[in-house]
Tab-separated table of N, CA and C and ligand atoms in Angstrom:
chain	number	residue	atom	x	y	z
A	637	UNK	N	-23.175	-44.952	-44.994
A	637	UNK	CA	-24.038	-46.043	-45.479
A	637	UNK	C	-24.188	-47.120	-44.394
A	638	UNK	N	-25.393	-47.458	-44.042
A	638	UNK	CA	-25.557	-48.491	-43.029
A	638	UNK	C	-25.620	-49.866	-43.697
A	639	UNK	N	-25.224	-50.897	-42.929
A	639	UNK	CA	-25.223	-52.222	-43.533
A	639	UNK	C	-26.603	-52.869	-43.409
A	640	UNK	N	-26.806	-53.877	-44.226
A	640	UNK	CA	-28.105	-54.518	-44.340
A	640	UNK	C	-28.563	-55.152	-43.032
A	641	UNK	N	-27.623	-55.745	-42.286
A	641	UNK	CA	-27.975	-56.402	-41.033
A	641	UNK	C	-28.491	-55.384	-39.997
A	642	UNK	N	-27.829	-54.235	-39.870
A	642	UNK	CA	-28.308	-53.213	-38.917
A	642	UNK	C	-29.654	-52.660	-39.356
A	643	UNK	N	-29.821	-52.530	-40.661
A	643	UNK	CA	-31.096	-52.009	-41.161
A	643	UNK	C	-32.215	-53.014	-40.878
A	644	UNK	N	-31.920	-54.320	-41.052
A	644	UNK	CA	-32.901	-55.358	-40.741
A	644	UNK	C	-33.317	-55.259	-39.270
A	645	UNK	N	-32.320	-55.119	-38.377
A	645	UNK	CA	-32.631	-55.039	-36.935
A	645	UNK	C	-33.466	-53.805	-36.625
A	646	UNK	N	-33.163	-52.691	-37.281
A	646	UNK	CA	-33.927	-51.452	-37.053
A	646	UNK	C	-35.388	-51.637	-37.473
A	647	UNK	N	-35.596	-52.267	-38.621
A	647	UNK	CA	-36.963	-52.506	-39.104
A	647	UNK	C	-37.700	-53.458	-38.160
A	648	UNK	N	-37.008	-54.517	-37.740
A	648	UNK	CA	-37.605	-55.499	-36.833
A	648	UNK	C	-38.005	-54.827	-35.517
A	649	UNK	N	-37.121	-53.975	-34.979
A	649	UNK	CA	-37.424	-53.298	-33.719
A	649	UNK	C	-38.622	-52.362	-33.859
A	650	UNK	N	-38.719	-51.702	-35.002
A	650	UNK	CA	-39.865	-50.813	-35.251
A	650	UNK	C	-41.184	-51.579	-35.156
A	651	UNK	N	-41.210	-52.756	-35.782
A	651	UNK	CA	-42.439	-53.556	-35.750
A	651	UNK	C	-42.729	-54.041	-34.336
A	652	UNK	N	-41.674	-54.444	-33.625
A	652	UNK	CA	-41.862	-54.918	-32.246
A	652	UNK	C	-42.413	-53.818	-31.353
A	653	UNK	N	-41.831	-52.619	-31.480
A	653	UNK	CA	-42.261	-51.475	-30.662
A	653	UNK	C	-43.728	-51.152	-30.875
A	654	UNK	N	-44.232	-51.440	-32.066
A	654	UNK	CA	-45.620	-51.107	-32.350
A	654	UNK	C	-46.515	-52.348	-32.261
A	655	UNK	N	-46.014	-53.365	-31.519
A	655	UNK	CA	-46.819	-54.563	-31.237
A	655	UNK	C	-47.241	-55.356	-32.456
A	656	UNK	N	-46.368	-55.411	-33.445
A	656	UNK	CA	-46.668	-56.254	-34.594
A	656	UNK	C	-45.892	-57.558	-34.485
A	657	UNK	N	-46.572	-58.627	-34.790
A	657	UNK	CA	-45.951	-59.942	-34.697
A	657	UNK	C	-44.923	-60.122	-35.794
A	658	UNK	N	-43.808	-60.729	-35.420
A	658	UNK	CA	-42.776	-60.995	-36.411
A	658	UNK	C	-42.846	-62.466	-36.827
A	659	UNK	N	-43.687	-62.737	-37.816
A	659	UNK	CA	-43.786	-64.091	-38.352
A	659	UNK	C	-42.532	-64.364	-39.188
A	660	UNK	N	-42.223	-65.641	-39.443
A	660	UNK	CA	-41.056	-65.935	-40.296
A	660	UNK	C	-41.162	-65.277	-41.670
A	661	UNK	N	-42.378	-65.198	-42.216
A	661	UNK	CA	-42.575	-64.544	-43.514
A	661	UNK	C	-42.236	-63.066	-43.436
A	662	UNK	N	-42.697	-62.458	-42.344
A	662	UNK	CA	-42.448	-61.034	-42.171
A	662	UNK	C	-40.953	-60.768	-41.983
A	663	UNK	N	-40.291	-61.634	-41.216
A	663	UNK	CA	-38.844	-61.485	-41.009
A	663	UNK	C	-38.109	-61.585	-42.344
A	664	UNK	N	-38.537	-62.530	-43.181
A	664	UNK	CA	-37.903	-62.697	-44.499
A	664	UNK	C	-38.134	-61.456	-45.359
A	665	UNK	N	-39.339	-60.897	-45.261
A	665	UNK	CA	-39.653	-59.678	-46.017
A	665	UNK	C	-38.793	-58.506	-45.534
A	666	UNK	N	-38.634	-58.392	-44.210
A	666	UNK	CA	-37.800	-57.310	-43.671
A	666	UNK	C	-36.356	-57.446	-44.140
A	667	UNK	N	-35.883	-58.694	-44.238
A	667	UNK	CA	-34.513	-58.901	-44.737
A	667	UNK	C	-34.366	-58.420	-46.174
A	668	UNK	N	-35.372	-58.743	-47.004
A	668	UNK	CA	-35.334	-58.293	-48.399
A	668	UNK	C	-35.401	-56.769	-48.476
A	669	UNK	N	-36.244	-56.184	-47.632
A	669	UNK	CA	-36.389	-54.722	-47.656
A	669	UNK	C	-35.149	-54.023	-47.113
A	670	UNK	N	-34.507	-54.652	-46.138
A	670	UNK	CA	-33.295	-54.055	-45.560
A	670	UNK	C	-32.214	-53.931	-46.631
A	671	UNK	N	-32.188	-54.877	-47.559
A	671	UNK	CA	-31.218	-54.820	-48.660
A	671	UNK	C	-31.784	-53.977	-49.803
A	672	UNK	N	-33.063	-54.200	-50.119
A	672	UNK	CA	-33.726	-53.519	-51.242
A	672	UNK	C	-32.861	-53.498	-52.493
A	673	UNK	N	-32.291	-54.644	-52.786
A	673	UNK	CA	-31.431	-54.817	-53.964
A	673	UNK	C	-32.211	-54.487	-55.244
A	674	UNK	N	-31.763	-53.484	-55.984
A	674	UNK	CA	-32.435	-53.114	-57.231
A	674	UNK	C	-33.761	-52.402	-57.037
A	675	UNK	N	-34.147	-52.117	-55.787
A	675	UNK	CA	-35.420	-51.463	-55.467
A	675	UNK	C	-36.600	-52.287	-55.993
A	676	UNK	N	-36.945	-53.356	-55.290
A	676	UNK	CA	-37.979	-54.287	-55.761
A	676	UNK	C	-39.386	-53.693	-55.775
A	677	UNK	N	-40.247	-54.272	-56.602
A	677	UNK	CA	-41.678	-53.956	-56.558
A	677	UNK	C	-42.326	-54.908	-55.556
A	678	UNK	N	-43.589	-54.645	-55.210
A	678	UNK	CA	-44.293	-55.525	-54.271
A	678	UNK	C	-44.375	-56.943	-54.842
A	679	UNK	N	-44.576	-57.071	-56.152
A	679	UNK	CA	-44.688	-58.425	-56.705
A	679	UNK	C	-43.326	-59.124	-56.744
A	680	UNK	N	-42.232	-58.375	-56.936
A	680	UNK	CA	-40.891	-58.976	-56.813
A	680	UNK	C	-40.708	-59.545	-55.403
A	681	UNK	N	-41.110	-58.738	-54.412
A	681	UNK	CA	-40.944	-59.156	-53.018
A	681	UNK	C	-41.797	-60.384	-52.738
A	682	UNK	N	-43.037	-60.349	-53.225
A	682	UNK	CA	-43.941	-61.478	-53.012
A	682	UNK	C	-43.369	-62.754	-53.638
A	683	UNK	N	-42.848	-62.655	-54.861
A	683	UNK	CA	-42.274	-63.833	-55.522
A	683	UNK	C	-41.129	-64.430	-54.701
A	684	UNK	N	-40.299	-63.552	-54.153
A	684	UNK	CA	-39.159	-64.056	-53.367
A	684	UNK	C	-39.595	-64.682	-52.044
A	685	UNK	N	-40.602	-64.079	-51.399
A	685	UNK	CA	-41.100	-64.634	-50.144
A	685	UNK	C	-41.810	-65.971	-50.405
A	686	UNK	N	-42.574	-66.004	-51.469
A	686	UNK	CA	-43.332	-67.208	-51.814
A	686	UNK	C	-42.393	-68.390	-52.116
A	687	UNK	N	-41.227	-68.079	-52.673
A	687	UNK	CA	-40.253	-69.137	-52.951
A	687	UNK	C	-39.796	-69.807	-51.651
A	688	UNK	N	-39.722	-69.023	-50.577
A	688	UNK	CA	-39.299	-69.582	-49.287
A	688	UNK	C	-40.468	-70.114	-48.477
A	689	UNK	N	-41.615	-69.429	-48.565
A	689	UNK	CA	-42.802	-69.799	-47.788
A	689	UNK	C	-43.989	-69.882	-48.744
A	690	UNK	N	-44.190	-71.056	-49.345
A	690	UNK	CA	-45.195	-71.178	-50.420
A	690	UNK	C	-46.624	-70.804	-50.019
A	691	UNK	N	-46.937	-70.798	-48.716
A	691	UNK	CA	-48.325	-70.489	-48.328
A	691	UNK	C	-48.564	-68.998	-48.091
A	692	UNK	N	-47.541	-68.181	-48.263
A	692	UNK	CA	-47.690	-66.738	-48.027
A	692	UNK	C	-48.726	-66.143	-48.976
A	693	UNK	N	-49.570	-65.250	-48.432
A	693	UNK	CA	-50.529	-64.567	-49.310
A	693	UNK	C	-49.959	-63.203	-49.677
A	694	UNK	N	-50.368	-62.694	-50.862
A	694	UNK	CA	-49.886	-61.358	-51.252
A	694	UNK	C	-50.213	-60.301	-50.195
A	695	UNK	N	-51.346	-60.481	-49.482
A	695	UNK	CA	-51.756	-59.494	-48.478
A	695	UNK	C	-50.693	-59.292	-47.403
A	696	UNK	N	-49.984	-60.362	-47.049
A	696	UNK	CA	-48.911	-60.247	-46.045
A	696	UNK	C	-47.877	-59.231	-46.498
A	697	UNK	N	-47.505	-59.322	-47.770
A	697	UNK	CA	-46.493	-58.426	-48.304
A	697	UNK	C	-47.043	-56.997	-48.400
A	698	UNK	N	-48.254	-56.865	-48.951
A	698	UNK	CA	-48.826	-55.525	-49.133
A	698	UNK	C	-49.086	-54.825	-47.800
A	699	UNK	N	-49.598	-55.588	-46.824
A	699	UNK	CA	-49.904	-54.983	-45.519
A	699	UNK	C	-48.641	-54.501	-44.825
A	700	UNK	N	-47.605	-55.339	-44.868
A	700	UNK	CA	-46.354	-54.968	-44.199
A	700	UNK	C	-45.714	-53.759	-44.890
A	701	UNK	N	-45.759	-53.755	-46.212
A	701	UNK	CA	-45.219	-52.605	-46.950
A	701	UNK	C	-45.959	-51.322	-46.578
A	702	UNK	N	-47.285	-51.435	-46.523
A	702	UNK	CA	-48.112	-50.273	-46.196
A	702	UNK	C	-47.785	-49.750	-44.795
A	703	UNK	N	-47.676	-50.694	-43.875
A	703	UNK	CA	-47.364	-50.354	-42.485
A	703	UNK	C	-46.020	-49.628	-42.383
A	704	UNK	N	-45.013	-50.188	-43.026
A	704	UNK	CA	-43.668	-49.591	-42.958
A	704	UNK	C	-43.631	-48.240	-43.665
A	705	UNK	N	-44.434	-48.099	-44.710
A	705	UNK	CA	-44.504	-46.828	-45.423
A	705	UNK	C	-45.133	-45.761	-44.507
A	706	UNK	N	-46.209	-46.156	-43.803
A	706	UNK	CA	-46.859	-45.231	-42.861
A	706	UNK	C	-45.894	-44.787	-41.773
A	707	UNK	N	-45.017	-45.704	-41.360
A	707	UNK	CA	-44.042	-45.400	-40.311
A	707	UNK	C	-42.860	-44.589	-40.851
A	708	UNK	N	-42.815	-44.403	-42.163
A	708	UNK	CA	-41.684	-43.685	-42.757
A	708	UNK	C	-40.430	-44.533	-42.850
A	709	UNK	N	-40.602	-45.861	-42.819
A	709	UNK	CA	-39.442	-46.755	-42.845
A	709	UNK	C	-39.164	-47.335	-44.233
A	710	UNK	N	-40.060	-47.068	-45.162
A	710	UNK	CA	-39.858	-47.525	-46.537
A	710	UNK	C	-40.193	-46.369	-47.471
A	711	UNK	N	-39.323	-46.127	-48.435
A	711	UNK	CA	-39.576	-45.091	-49.433
A	711	UNK	C	-40.261	-45.744	-50.630
A	712	UNK	N	-41.386	-45.183	-51.048
A	712	UNK	CA	-42.116	-45.716	-52.198
A	712	UNK	C	-41.871	-44.826	-53.409
A	713	UNK	N	-41.504	-45.445	-54.520
A	713	UNK	CA	-41.319	-44.711	-55.771
A	713	UNK	C	-42.432	-45.127	-56.717
A	714	UNK	N	-43.337	-44.205	-57.017
A	714	UNK	CA	-44.447	-44.514	-57.915
A	714	UNK	C	-44.083	-44.185	-59.354
A	715	UNK	N	-44.571	-45.013	-60.290
A	715	UNK	CA	-44.349	-44.760	-61.720
A	715	UNK	C	-45.673	-44.896	-62.441
A	716	UNK	N	-45.916	-44.015	-63.430
A	716	UNK	CA	-47.203	-44.069	-64.117
A	716	UNK	C	-47.314	-45.299	-65.019
A	717	UNK	N	-46.179	-45.793	-65.532
A	717	UNK	CA	-46.251	-46.903	-66.485
A	717	UNK	C	-45.580	-48.179	-65.969
A	718	UNK	N	-45.318	-48.227	-64.680
A	718	UNK	CA	-44.660	-49.403	-64.119
A	718	UNK	C	-45.086	-49.543	-62.652
A	719	UNK	N	-44.809	-50.715	-62.057
A	719	UNK	CA	-45.164	-50.945	-60.658
A	719	UNK	C	-44.405	-49.998	-59.729
A	720	UNK	N	-45.013	-49.715	-58.586
A	720	UNK	CA	-44.290	-48.972	-57.550
A	720	UNK	C	-43.086	-49.781	-57.097
A	721	UNK	N	-42.034	-49.069	-56.749
A	721	UNK	CA	-40.816	-49.739	-56.296
A	721	UNK	C	-40.470	-49.224	-54.903
A	722	UNK	N	-39.732	-50.024	-54.159
A	722	UNK	CA	-39.517	-49.728	-52.746
A	722	UNK	C	-38.045	-49.709	-52.347
A	723	UNK	N	-37.735	-48.801	-51.431
A	723	UNK	CA	-36.414	-48.757	-50.822
A	723	UNK	C	-36.580	-48.768	-49.306
A	724	UNK	N	-36.294	-49.899	-48.698
A	724	UNK	CA	-36.356	-50.017	-47.248
A	724	UNK	C	-34.972	-49.898	-46.638
A	725	UNK	N	-33.976	-49.768	-47.492
A	725	UNK	CA	-32.610	-49.622	-46.987
A	725	UNK	C	-32.367	-48.177	-46.554
A	726	UNK	N	-32.794	-47.255	-47.418
A	726	UNK	CA	-32.680	-45.830	-47.111
A	726	UNK	C	-34.025	-45.155	-47.371
A	727	UNK	N	-34.843	-44.963	-46.310
A	727	UNK	CA	-36.196	-44.439	-46.511
A	727	UNK	C	-36.263	-42.925	-46.689
A	728	UNK	N	-35.163	-42.211	-46.523
A	728	UNK	CA	-35.180	-40.761	-46.727
A	728	UNK	C	-35.179	-40.474	-48.231
A	729	UNK	N	-35.818	-39.383	-48.668
A	729	UNK	CA	-35.808	-39.078	-50.104
A	729	UNK	C	-34.373	-38.958	-50.618
A	730	UNK	N	-34.099	-39.598	-51.728
A	730	UNK	CA	-32.757	-39.517	-52.321
A	730	UNK	C	-32.863	-39.805	-53.811
A	731	UNK	N	-31.862	-39.384	-54.586
A	731	UNK	CA	-31.912	-39.582	-56.029
A	731	UNK	C	-31.791	-41.060	-56.406
A	732	UNK	N	-32.335	-41.409	-57.566
A	732	UNK	CA	-32.248	-42.784	-58.058
A	732	UNK	C	-31.782	-42.826	-59.504
A	733	UNK	N	-31.065	-43.880	-59.791
A	733	UNK	CA	-30.543	-44.109	-61.125
A	733	UNK	C	-31.325	-45.297	-61.690
A	734	UNK	N	-32.027	-45.062	-62.793
A	734	UNK	CA	-32.974	-46.054	-63.314
A	734	UNK	C	-32.528	-46.551	-64.678
A	735	UNK	N	-32.395	-47.867	-64.837
A	735	UNK	CA	-32.068	-48.427	-66.152
A	735	UNK	C	-33.363	-48.584	-66.944
A	736	UNK	N	-33.421	-47.947	-68.130
A	736	UNK	CA	-34.653	-47.970	-68.920
A	736	UNK	C	-34.868	-49.315	-69.616
A	737	UNK	N	-33.829	-50.168	-69.634
A	737	UNK	CA	-34.002	-51.479	-70.286
A	737	UNK	C	-34.430	-52.546	-69.288
A	738	UNK	N	-33.641	-52.768	-68.223
A	738	UNK	CA	-33.967	-53.869	-67.303
A	738	UNK	C	-34.777	-53.381	-66.097
A	739	UNK	N	-34.990	-52.065	-65.982
A	739	UNK	CA	-35.787	-51.458	-64.917
A	739	UNK	C	-35.187	-51.623	-63.533
A	740	UNK	N	-33.902	-51.970	-63.493
A	740	UNK	CA	-33.204	-51.989	-62.203
A	740	UNK	C	-33.063	-50.548	-61.741
A	741	UNK	N	-33.206	-50.334	-60.419
A	741	UNK	CA	-33.025	-48.992	-59.864
A	741	UNK	C	-31.949	-49.067	-58.790
A	742	UNK	N	-30.967	-48.200	-58.878
A	742	UNK	CA	-29.948	-48.172	-57.823
A	742	UNK	C	-29.826	-46.756	-57.257
A	743	UNK	N	-29.207	-46.667	-56.083
A	743	UNK	CA	-28.872	-45.364	-55.536
A	743	UNK	C	-27.571	-44.938	-56.198
A	744	UNK	N	-27.482	-43.684	-56.686
A	744	UNK	CA	-26.244	-43.262	-57.342
A	744	UNK	C	-25.065	-43.386	-56.383
A	745	UNK	N	-23.890	-43.709	-56.906
A	745	UNK	CA	-22.729	-43.933	-56.038
A	745	UNK	C	-22.166	-42.648	-55.415
A	746	UNK	N	-22.746	-41.493	-55.728
A	746	UNK	CA	-22.294	-40.258	-55.075
A	746	UNK	C	-23.500	-39.517	-54.527
A	747	UNK	N	-23.261	-38.612	-53.588
A	747	UNK	CA	-24.352	-37.785	-53.058
A	747	UNK	C	-24.657	-36.697	-54.072
A	748	UNK	N	-25.891	-36.659	-54.559
A	748	UNK	CA	-26.203	-35.752	-55.649
A	748	UNK	C	-26.994	-34.530	-55.211
A	749	UNK	N	-28.041	-34.734	-54.420
A	749	UNK	CA	-29.045	-33.686	-54.289
A	749	UNK	C	-28.967	-32.845	-53.020
A	750	UNK	N	-28.151	-33.245	-52.044
A	750	UNK	CA	-28.238	-32.583	-50.740
A	750	UNK	C	-27.985	-31.079	-50.794
A	751	UNK	N	-26.918	-30.670	-51.491
A	751	UNK	CA	-26.612	-29.240	-51.527
A	751	UNK	C	-27.676	-28.489	-52.330
A	752	UNK	N	-28.221	-29.173	-53.329
A	752	UNK	CA	-29.276	-28.583	-54.150
A	752	UNK	C	-30.515	-28.291	-53.304
A	753	UNK	N	-30.922	-29.276	-52.493
A	753	UNK	CA	-32.102	-29.104	-51.645
A	753	UNK	C	-31.852	-27.980	-50.639
A	754	UNK	N	-30.648	-27.927	-50.089
A	754	UNK	CA	-30.308	-26.868	-49.137
A	754	UNK	C	-30.410	-25.492	-49.807
A	755	UNK	N	-29.920	-25.415	-51.037
A	755	UNK	CA	-29.943	-24.140	-51.748
A	755	UNK	C	-31.381	-23.710	-52.068
A	756	UNK	N	-32.209	-24.686	-52.444
A	756	UNK	CA	-33.620	-24.384	-52.710
A	756	UNK	C	-34.283	-23.865	-51.436
A	757	UNK	N	-33.992	-24.513	-50.307
A	757	UNK	CA	-34.535	-24.076	-49.014
A	757	UNK	C	-34.120	-22.632	-48.737
A	758	UNK	N	-32.838	-22.371	-48.871
A	758	UNK	CA	-32.306	-21.040	-48.575
A	758	UNK	C	-32.937	-19.971	-49.453
A	759	UNK	N	-33.091	-20.266	-50.735
A	759	UNK	CA	-33.540	-19.233	-51.669
A	759	UNK	C	-35.046	-19.085	-51.735
A	760	UNK	N	-35.809	-20.149	-51.420
A	760	UNK	CA	-37.264	-20.086	-51.592
A	760	UNK	C	-38.001	-19.798	-50.293
A	761	UNK	N	-37.370	-20.116	-49.163
A	761	UNK	CA	-38.074	-19.995	-47.893
A	761	UNK	C	-39.026	-21.149	-47.632
A	762	UNK	N	-39.115	-22.107	-48.571
A	762	UNK	CA	-39.968	-23.283	-48.358
A	762	UNK	C	-39.347	-24.173	-47.295
A	763	UNK	N	-40.230	-24.832	-46.537
A	763	UNK	CA	-39.776	-25.906	-45.677
A	763	UNK	C	-39.899	-27.161	-46.536
A	764	UNK	N	-38.797	-27.704	-46.992
A	764	UNK	CA	-38.820	-28.840	-47.912
A	764	UNK	C	-39.123	-30.128	-47.135
A	765	UNK	N	-40.123	-30.881	-47.609
A	765	UNK	CA	-40.453	-32.125	-46.916
A	765	UNK	C	-40.108	-33.361	-47.736
A	766	UNK	N	-39.751	-33.183	-48.980
A	766	UNK	CA	-39.367	-34.336	-49.789
A	766	UNK	C	-38.966	-33.883	-51.169
A	767	UNK	N	-38.439	-34.804	-51.929
A	767	UNK	CA	-38.129	-34.495	-53.314
A	767	UNK	C	-38.024	-35.791	-54.085
A	768	UNK	N	-38.041	-35.668	-55.412
A	768	UNK	CA	-37.975	-36.829	-56.268
A	768	UNK	C	-37.004	-36.493	-57.379
A	769	UNK	N	-35.973	-37.277	-57.526
A	769	UNK	CA	-34.945	-36.982	-58.506
A	769	UNK	C	-34.537	-38.302	-59.155
A	770	UNK	N	-35.012	-38.534	-60.380
A	770	UNK	CA	-34.728	-39.784	-61.090
A	770	UNK	C	-33.777	-39.502	-62.246
A	771	UNK	N	-32.747	-40.292	-62.346
A	771	UNK	CA	-31.803	-40.183	-63.459
A	771	UNK	C	-31.960	-41.444	-64.301
A	772	UNK	N	-32.247	-41.276	-65.592
A	772	UNK	CA	-32.494	-42.430	-66.466
A	772	UNK	C	-31.263	-42.744	-67.313
A	773	UNK	N	-31.067	-44.036	-67.576
A	773	UNK	CA	-29.936	-44.423	-68.414
A	773	UNK	C	-29.997	-45.893	-68.737
A	774	UNK	N	-28.901	-46.397	-69.306
A	774	UNK	CA	-28.785	-47.817	-69.619
A	774	UNK	C	-27.617	-48.345	-68.785
A	775	UNK	N	-27.888	-49.353	-67.949
A	775	UNK	CA	-26.862	-49.837	-67.018
A	775	UNK	C	-25.751	-50.576	-67.780
A	776	UNK	N	-24.572	-50.730	-67.153
A	776	UNK	CA	-23.458	-51.401	-67.849
A	776	UNK	C	-23.823	-52.800	-68.354
A	777	UNK	N	-24.593	-53.575	-67.563
A	777	UNK	CA	-24.958	-54.928	-68.001
A	777	UNK	C	-25.796	-54.878	-69.282
A	778	UNK	N	-26.758	-53.944	-69.322
A	778	UNK	CA	-27.613	-53.814	-70.515
A	778	UNK	C	-26.824	-53.266	-71.713
A	779	UNK	N	-25.850	-52.391	-71.464
A	779	UNK	CA	-25.018	-51.896	-72.567
A	779	UNK	C	-24.263	-53.057	-73.207
A	780	UNK	N	-23.847	-54.002	-72.358
A	780	UNK	CA	-23.121	-55.178	-72.831
A	780	UNK	C	-24.000	-56.087	-73.695
A	781	UNK	N	-25.331	-56.011	-73.459
A	781	UNK	CA	-26.273	-56.852	-74.210
A	781	UNK	C	-26.760	-56.184	-75.501
A	782	UNK	N	-26.262	-54.985	-75.786
A	782	UNK	CA	-26.815	-54.178	-76.877
A	782	UNK	C	-26.699	-54.776	-78.262
B	1019	ZN	ZN1	-30.145	-52.552	-67.202
B	1020	ZN	ZN1	-32.942	-45.853	-53.122
């Protein structure tokens, strides 16, 4: 597991290498994405950036997210009945644990899918390029509120 500070530096370097300006707003966004606490939506990210930089436009957040997604530096999780959510901490496909009450999303505390994906590769002959594995439940905090 890499720490948030190293992930922030990696994201910042990616933008620099591709000649993108690192405005203070963008740096703040990269910090939030490096942590990706709870796997925020674009509007969660915008609300947090706006709290620090009131003049930020939503386009700043959406453009940067799009750019990082194109670079493969942010994993996007789409939902049919909820906003897309983002993981900039670990952009490789990995399983997610989703609370159906508070909609918090975390990475499961154990490695779940790696051997499964390897076995599928071995048995199917497919070259696997991604996967989606969501586990639904009620988080401990929400169970306490029941
Ligand atoms: Zn919950
Ligand atoms: Zn994740």
